[in-house]
């Protein structure tokens, strides 16, 4: 095959697919439509709780547009990292939505589901046999750390997607997946160079973020044996060599090398040139195949339960000595928690912390240019093993926040204005990512599990193991 085109519908399913641009892209005869649906940017809650970062209706709307376009063009629709984290519960949840869409469209849909969640007992056997290794900066994995995980997913590469594509599906709903793999799988099956296939996927997986300016639209990729082109379709959108090269550096620690499950993308020799008014053509990208493939493991564990108080300070005398004022409140709360709850703030299981918005809430101690402010917002957050304890700790913070004195004021003062009433807000369970490891030489057939699914048939969802 000398040329293949495909469409990246959006950078995140649920973010709002532009239907007009998507339908316009079909005029270019694409081979498939794909979109990433997951991220770790949203935090560990999705993996820990099984929830999604986008609303159900937003995800349903985007899937409906993509599936309609796919059916019209008779091409597959591929979605990876379903439901934000790509755990089994997310894949099943998205399949339910696709089933509703099939009913609405009044026609059956044939597809594939790929599951990526890992059994902890099986991973423990892998750990004992030395197949789980830490990534840079992480410690060796121990059994306790693994067993504390609520869920663990393994990020798939192109191979499970290619297996699913062999069945000529209307759709693929995949669990946790390399973003670029969604777009590289079919071009690689048709013999396009690996470096070009992976690099194109790397650029368009975030949708129109690779454009010079942000806007609504889709990305059209044209694969060739010696190069690929990226072209936005949407009003006012344009790619330039600078915007595409810059996006090649997005979300990576190395400017040239990007690790994928089956090897490493090397863009050190890549060249970017303008193609017409809005497109960019890329040459020279290479791929270094790994001797033994690996998959990244992502796990989430329960850190505790949280509550918070949000408020503001406008008193210039308090702002001038804000750190010492907050230190005095922390000392007061520490004593109160010990007296009332009979526990100590240890910074791990029991925590009270303050973030000051308007000064250094984002960068903290790393802030290079602290600014003087005429008002600041303060978020007081608590963490404890139970919600009742976390809420009680927040309640113990309210009074000192309101009335903590400073030397310049005599008598009682109220220097803190609460945003809510009651002042405290219960946040529920808090999860944290607890694995930064890879599973090497993963030959187990159950690392990623493929099922054929038929939706919109007279009976409810049918599953047939492939």
CSV table of N, CA and C in Angstrom, one decimal, residues 321-403:
chain,number,residue,atom,x,y,z
A,321,UNK,N,2.6,38.3,56.9
A,321,UNK,CA,3.2,37.3,57.7
A,321,UNK,C,2.4,35.9,57.6
A,322,UNK,N,2.0,35.6,56.4
A,322,UNK,CA,1.2,34.5,56.1
A,322,UNK,C,1.8,33.2,56.6
A,323,UNK,N,3.0,33.0,56.3
A,323,UNK,CA,3.7,31.7,56.7
A,323,UNK,C,3.6,31.5,58.2
A,324,UNK,N,4.0,32.5,58.9
A,324,UNK,CA,4.0,32.3,60.4
A,324,UNK,C,2.6,32.2,60.9
A,325,UNK,N,1.7,32.9,60.3
A,325,UNK,CA,0.2,32.8,60.7
A,325,UNK,C,-0.3,31.3,60.4
A,326,UNK,N,0.0,30.8,59.3
A,326,UNK,CA,-0.4,29.4,59.0
A,326,UNK,C,0.3,28.4,59.9
A,327,UNK,N,1.6,28.7,60.2
A,327,UNK,CA,2.3,27.8,61.1
A,327,UNK,C,1.7,27.8,62.5
A,328,UNK,N,1.2,28.9,63.0
A,328,UNK,CA,0.5,29.0,64.3
A,328,UNK,C,-0.8,28.2,64.2
A,329,UNK,N,-1.5,28.3,63.1
A,329,UNK,CA,-2.7,27.5,62.9
A,329,UNK,C,-2.4,26.0,62.9
A,330,UNK,N,-1.4,25.6,62.2
A,330,UNK,CA,-1.0,24.2,62.1
A,330,UNK,C,-0.7,23.7,63.5
A,331,UNK,N,0.0,24.4,64.3
A,331,UNK,CA,0.4,24.0,65.7
A,331,UNK,C,-0.9,23.9,66.5
A,332,UNK,N,-1.8,24.8,66.4
A,332,UNK,CA,-3.0,24.7,67.1
A,332,UNK,C,-3.8,23.5,66.7
A,333,UNK,N,-3.9,23.2,65.4
A,333,UNK,CA,-4.7,22.0,64.9
A,333,UNK,C,-4.0,20.8,65.4
A,334,UNK,N,-2.7,20.7,65.3
A,334,UNK,CA,-2.0,19.5,65.8
A,334,UNK,C,-2.3,19.2,67.2
A,335,UNK,N,-2.4,20.1,68.1
A,335,UNK,CA,-2.7,19.9,69.5
A,335,UNK,C,-4.2,19.5,69.6
A,336,UNK,N,-5.0,20.2,68.8
A,336,UNK,CA,-6.5,19.8,68.9
A,336,UNK,C,-6.8,18.4,68.4
A,337,UNK,N,-6.1,18.0,67.3
A,337,UNK,CA,-6.3,16.7,66.8
A,337,UNK,C,-5.9,15.6,67.8
A,338,UNK,N,-4.7,15.9,68.5
A,338,UNK,CA,-4.2,15.0,69.5
A,338,UNK,C,-5.2,14.9,70.7
A,339,UNK,N,-5.8,16.0,71.1
A,339,UNK,CA,-6.7,16.0,72.2
A,339,UNK,C,-8.0,15.4,71.9
A,340,UNK,N,-8.6,15.7,70.7
A,340,UNK,CA,-9.9,15.3,70.4
A,340,UNK,C,-10.0,13.9,69.8
A,341,UNK,N,-9.1,13.6,68.8
A,341,UNK,CA,-9.1,12.3,68.1
A,341,UNK,C,-8.0,11.3,68.7
A,342,UNK,N,-7.2,11.8,69.5
A,342,UNK,CA,-6.1,10.9,70.1
A,342,UNK,C,-5.2,10.3,69.0
A,343,UNK,N,-4.9,11.1,68.0
A,343,UNK,CA,-4.0,10.7,67.0
A,343,UNK,C,-3.0,11.8,66.7
A,344,UNK,N,-1.9,11.5,66.1
A,344,UNK,CA,-0.9,12.5,65.8
A,344,UNK,C,-0.8,12.8,64.3
A,345,UNK,N,-0.7,14.0,63.9
A,345,UNK,CA,-0.4,14.4,62.5
A,345,UNK,C,0.9,13.9,62.1
A,346,UNK,N,1.0,12.8,61.4
A,346,UNK,CA,2.3,12.2,61.0
A,346,UNK,C,2.7,12.5,59.6
A,347,UNK,N,1.9,13.3,58.9
A,347,UNK,CA,2.3,13.6,57.5
A,347,UNK,C,2.0,12.5,56.5
A,348,UNK,N,1.6,11.3,56.9
A,348,UNK,CA,1.3,10.2,56.1
A,348,UNK,C,-0.1,9.8,56.2
A,349,UNK,N,-0.5,9.1,57.3
A,349,UNK,CA,-1.9,8.7,57.4
A,349,UNK,C,-2.8,9.8,57.8
A,350,UNK,N,-2.3,10.7,58.6
A,350,UNK,CA,-3.0,11.9,59.1
A,350,UNK,C,-2.3,13.2,58.7
A,351,UNK,N,-3.0,14.0,57.9
A,351,UNK,CA,-2.4,15.2,57.3
A,351,UNK,C,-3.3,16.4,57.4
A,352,UNK,N,-2.8,17.5,57.6
A,352,UNK,CA,-3.5,18.8,57.4
A,352,UNK,C,-2.5,19.7,56.6
A,353,UNK,N,-3.0,20.2,55.5
A,353,UNK,CA,-2.1,21.0,54.7
A,353,UNK,C,-2.8,22.3,54.2
A,354,UNK,N,-2.0,23.3,53.8
A,354,UNK,CA,-2.6,24.5,53.3
A,354,UNK,C,-2.0,24.9,52.0
A,355,UNK,N,-2.8,25.2,51.0
A,355,UNK,CA,-2.3,25.7,49.7
A,355,UNK,C,-2.8,27.1,49.6
A,356,UNK,N,-1.9,28.0,49.2
A,356,UNK,CA,-2.2,29.5,49.1
A,356,UNK,C,-2.3,29.9,47.7
A,357,UNK,N,-3.5,30.1,47.2
A,357,UNK,CA,-3.7,30.5,45.8
A,357,UNK,C,-3.6,32.0,45.7
A,358,UNK,N,-2.8,32.5,44.7
A,358,UNK,CA,-2.5,33.9,44.6
A,358,UNK,C,-1.1,34.2,45.0
A,359,UNK,N,-0.4,33.1,45.5
A,359,UNK,CA,1.0,33.3,45.9
A,359,UNK,C,1.9,32.1,45.4
A,360,UNK,N,1.7,30.9,45.9
A,360,UNK,CA,2.6,29.8,45.4
A,360,UNK,C,1.8,28.4,45.5
A,361,UNK,N,0.5,28.4,45.2
A,361,UNK,CA,-0.2,27.2,45.4
A,361,UNK,C,0.2,26.2,44.3
A,362,UNK,N,0.5,26.6,43.1
A,362,UNK,CA,0.8,25.7,42.0
A,362,UNK,C,2.3,25.1,42.2
A,363,UNK,N,3.2,26.0,42.4
A,363,UNK,CA,4.6,25.6,42.4
A,363,UNK,C,5.2,25.3,43.8
A,364,UNK,N,4.5,25.8,44.8
A,364,UNK,CA,5.0,25.6,46.2
A,364,UNK,C,6.4,26.2,46.4
A,365,UNK,N,7.2,25.5,47.0
A,365,UNK,CA,8.6,25.9,47.3
A,365,UNK,C,9.4,26.1,46.1
A,366,UNK,N,9.0,25.6,44.9
A,366,UNK,CA,9.7,25.8,43.7
A,366,UNK,C,9.4,27.0,42.9
A,367,UNK,N,8.4,27.8,43.4
A,367,UNK,CA,8.0,29.0,42.8
A,367,UNK,C,9.2,30.0,42.7
A,368,UNK,N,9.6,30.4,41.4
A,368,UNK,CA,10.8,31.2,41.3
A,368,UNK,C,10.6,32.7,41.6
A,369,UNK,N,9.3,33.1,41.4
A,369,UNK,CA,9.0,34.6,41.6
A,369,UNK,C,7.8,34.8,42.5
A,370,UNK,N,7.9,34.6,43.8
A,370,UNK,CA,6.8,34.8,44.7
A,370,UNK,C,6.3,36.3,44.5
A,371,UNK,N,5.0,36.4,44.5
A,371,UNK,CA,4.4,37.7,44.3
A,371,UNK,C,3.7,38.2,45.5
A,372,UNK,N,3.8,39.5,45.7
A,372,UNK,CA,3.0,40.1,46.8
A,372,UNK,C,1.5,40.2,46.3
A,373,UNK,N,0.6,39.9,47.1
A,373,UNK,CA,-0.8,39.9,46.7
A,373,UNK,C,-1.7,40.7,47.7
A,374,UNK,N,-2.8,41.3,47.2
A,374,UNK,CA,-3.6,42.0,48.1
A,374,UNK,C,-4.7,41.1,48.7
A,375,UNK,N,-4.9,39.9,48.1
A,375,UNK,CA,-5.7,38.9,48.7
A,375,UNK,C,-5.2,37.5,48.2
A,376,UNK,N,-5.5,36.5,49.0
A,376,UNK,CA,-5.1,35.2,48.7
A,376,UNK,C,-6.3,34.2,49.0
A,377,UNK,N,-6.3,33.1,48.3
A,377,UNK,CA,-7.3,32.1,48.6
A,377,UNK,C,-6.5,30.9,49.3
A,378,UNK,N,-7.1,30.4,50.3
A,378,UNK,CA,-6.4,29.3,51.1
A,378,UNK,C,-7.3,28.1,51.1
A,379,UNK,N,-6.7,27.0,50.7
A,379,UNK,CA,-7.4,25.7,50.8
A,379,UNK,C,-6.8,24.9,51.9
A,380,UNK,N,-7.6,24.5,52.8
A,380,UNK,CA,-7.1,23.6,53.9
A,380,UNK,C,-7.6,22.2,53.6
A,381,UNK,N,-6.7,21.3,53.5
A,381,UNK,CA,-7.1,19.9,53.2
A,381,UNK,C,-6.7,19.0,54.3
A,382,UNK,N,-7.5,18.0,54.6
A,382,UNK,CA,-7.1,17.0,55.6
A,382,UNK,C,-7.1,15.6,54.9
A,383,UNK,N,-6.4,14.7,55.5
A,383,UNK,CA,-6.4,13.3,55.1
A,383,UNK,C,-6.3,12.4,56.3
A,384,UNK,N,-7.1,11.4,56.3
A,384,UNK,CA,-7.2,10.5,57.5
A,384,UNK,C,-7.7,9.1,57.0
A,385,UNK,N,-7.5,8.1,57.8
A,385,UNK,CA,-7.9,6.7,57.4
A,385,UNK,C,-9.4,6.6,57.2
A,386,UNK,N,-10.3,7.4,57.9
A,386,UNK,CA,-11.7,7.4,57.7
A,386,UNK,C,-12.2,8.8,57.4
A,387,UNK,N,-13.4,8.8,56.7
A,387,UNK,CA,-14.0,10.1,56.4
A,387,UNK,C,-14.4,10.8,57.6
A,388,UNK,N,-14.9,10.1,58.7
A,388,UNK,CA,-15.3,10.8,59.9
A,388,UNK,C,-14.1,11.5,60.5
A,389,UNK,N,-12.9,10.9,60.5
A,389,UNK,CA,-11.7,11.5,61.1
A,389,UNK,C,-11.3,12.7,60.2
A,390,UNK,N,-11.3,12.6,58.9
A,390,UNK,CA,-10.9,13.7,58.0
A,390,UNK,C,-11.9,14.9,58.2
A,391,UNK,N,-13.2,14.6,58.3
A,391,UNK,CA,-14.1,15.7,58.5
A,391,UNK,C,-13.9,16.4,59.8
A,392,UNK,N,-13.7,15.6,60.9
A,392,UNK,CA,-13.5,16.1,62.2
A,392,UNK,C,-12.3,17.0,62.2
A,393,UNK,N,-11.2,16.6,61.5
A,393,UNK,CA,-10.0,17.4,61.5
A,393,UNK,C,-10.3,18.7,60.8
A,394,UNK,N,-11.1,18.7,59.7
A,394,UNK,CA,-11.4,19.9,59.0
A,394,UNK,C,-12.2,20.9,59.9
A,395,UNK,N,-13.1,20.3,60.7
A,395,UNK,CA,-13.9,21.1,61.6
A,395,UNK,C,-13.0,21.8,62.6
A,396,UNK,N,-12.0,21.0,63.1
A,396,UNK,CA,-11.0,21.6,64.0
A,396,UNK,C,-10.2,22.7,63.4
A,397,UNK,N,-10.1,22.8,62.1
A,397,UNK,CA,-9.3,23.8,61.5
A,397,UNK,C,-10.1,25.1,61.3
A,398,UNK,N,-11.4,25.0,61.3
A,398,UNK,CA,-12.3,26.2,61.0
A,398,UNK,C,-12.1,27.4,62.0
A,399,UNK,N,-12.1,27.1,63.3
A,399,UNK,CA,-12.0,28.1,64.3
A,399,UNK,C,-10.7,28.9,64.2
A,400,UNK,N,-9.6,28.2,64.2
A,400,UNK,CA,-8.3,28.9,64.2
A,400,UNK,C,-8.1,29.7,62.9
A,401,UNK,N,-8.6,29.1,61.8
A,401,UNK,CA,-8.5,29.9,60.5
A,401,UNK,C,-9.3,31.2,60.6
A,402,UNK,N,-10.5,31.2,61.2
A,402,UNK,CA,-11.3,32.4,61.4
A,402,UNK,C,-10.6,33.4,62.3
A,403,UNK,N,-10.0,33.0,63.4
A,403,UNK,CA,-9.7,33.9,64.5
A,403,UNK,C,-8.3,33.9,64.9
